Short mmCIF file of C-alpha atoms in Angstrom, two decimals:
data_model
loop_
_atom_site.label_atom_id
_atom_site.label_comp_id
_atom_site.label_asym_id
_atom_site.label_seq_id
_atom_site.Cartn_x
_atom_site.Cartn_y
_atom_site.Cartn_z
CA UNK A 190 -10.38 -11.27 26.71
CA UNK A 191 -11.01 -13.13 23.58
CA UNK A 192 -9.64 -11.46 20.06
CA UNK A 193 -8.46 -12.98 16.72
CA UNK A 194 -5.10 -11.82 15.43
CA UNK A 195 -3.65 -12.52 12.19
CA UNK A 196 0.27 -13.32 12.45
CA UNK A 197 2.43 -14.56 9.85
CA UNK A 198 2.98 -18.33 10.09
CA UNK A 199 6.66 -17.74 10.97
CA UNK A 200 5.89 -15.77 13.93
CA UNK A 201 3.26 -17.98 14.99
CA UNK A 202 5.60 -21.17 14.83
CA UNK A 203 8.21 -19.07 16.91
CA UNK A 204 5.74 -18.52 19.97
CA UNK A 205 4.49 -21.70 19.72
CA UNK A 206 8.06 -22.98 20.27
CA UNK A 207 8.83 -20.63 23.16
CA UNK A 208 5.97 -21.40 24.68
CA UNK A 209 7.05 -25.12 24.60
CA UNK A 210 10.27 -24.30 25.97
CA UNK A 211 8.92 -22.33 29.00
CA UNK A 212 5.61 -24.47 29.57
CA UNK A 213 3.13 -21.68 28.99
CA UNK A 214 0.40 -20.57 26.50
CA UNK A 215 0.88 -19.16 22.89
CA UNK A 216 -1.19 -16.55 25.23
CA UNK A 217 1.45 -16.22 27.49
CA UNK A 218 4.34 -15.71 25.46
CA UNK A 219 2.36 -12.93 23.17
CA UNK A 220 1.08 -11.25 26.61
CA UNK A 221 4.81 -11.18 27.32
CA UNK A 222 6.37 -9.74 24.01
CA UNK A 223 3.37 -7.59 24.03
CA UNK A 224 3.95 -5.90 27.36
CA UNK A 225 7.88 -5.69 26.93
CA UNK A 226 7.33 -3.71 23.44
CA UNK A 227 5.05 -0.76 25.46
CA UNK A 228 7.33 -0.61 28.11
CA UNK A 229 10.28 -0.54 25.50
CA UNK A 230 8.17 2.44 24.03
CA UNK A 231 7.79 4.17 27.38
CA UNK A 232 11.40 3.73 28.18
CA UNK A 233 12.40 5.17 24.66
CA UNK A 234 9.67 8.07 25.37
CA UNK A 235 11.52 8.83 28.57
CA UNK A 236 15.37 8.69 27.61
CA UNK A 237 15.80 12.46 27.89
CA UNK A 238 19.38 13.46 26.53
CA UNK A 239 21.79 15.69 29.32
CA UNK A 240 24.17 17.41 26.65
CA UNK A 241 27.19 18.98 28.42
CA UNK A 242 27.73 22.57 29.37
CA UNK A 243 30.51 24.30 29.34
CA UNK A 244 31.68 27.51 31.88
CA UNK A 245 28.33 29.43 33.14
CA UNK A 246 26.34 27.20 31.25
CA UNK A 247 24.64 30.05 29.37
CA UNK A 248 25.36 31.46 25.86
CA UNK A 249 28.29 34.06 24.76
CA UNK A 250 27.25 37.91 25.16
CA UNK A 251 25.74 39.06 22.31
CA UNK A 252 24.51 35.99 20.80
CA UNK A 253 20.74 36.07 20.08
CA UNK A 254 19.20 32.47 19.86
CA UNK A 255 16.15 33.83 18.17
CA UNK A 256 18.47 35.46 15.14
CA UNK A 257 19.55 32.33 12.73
CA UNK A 258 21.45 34.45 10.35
CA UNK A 259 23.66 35.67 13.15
CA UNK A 260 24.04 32.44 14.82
CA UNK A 261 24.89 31.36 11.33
CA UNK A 262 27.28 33.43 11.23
CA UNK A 263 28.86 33.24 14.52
CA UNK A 264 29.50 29.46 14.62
CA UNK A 265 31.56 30.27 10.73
CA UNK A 266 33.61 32.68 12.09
CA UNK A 267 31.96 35.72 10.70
CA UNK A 268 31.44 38.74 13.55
#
């Protein structure tokens, strides 16, 4: 498919040089950035964080995840 894309000349120059150095198209080289940034993106989207659990893995008794004054409370000390 056929589109017009305005680049700054910089970036332009740089994919034209690639492009050189691998023997392919401008096309090519902007297919190729352009496909590694979305799967960048989808990678990013999918790097899910494990944090570590401790003991039963659940919460102390009594604490109350829905009360932020308490929890507040708890985690300086105050019972």
């Amino acid at each position: 498919m056929r589109t017009t894309v305005d680049l700054p000349e910089d970036l332009i120059q740089e994919a034209k040089l690639r492009a050189a150095r691998r023997r392919v198209t401008v096309s090519a080289v902007i297919e190729d950035a352009l496909r590694a940034s979305f799967a960048r993106d989808v990678a990013a989207a999918r790097n899910i964080v494990n944090l570590p659990t401790y003991g039963s893995g659940g919460v102390r008794p009594g604490v109350d995840l829905d009360n932020n004054a308490a929890l507040l409370d708890l985690m300086d000390g105050i019972e």
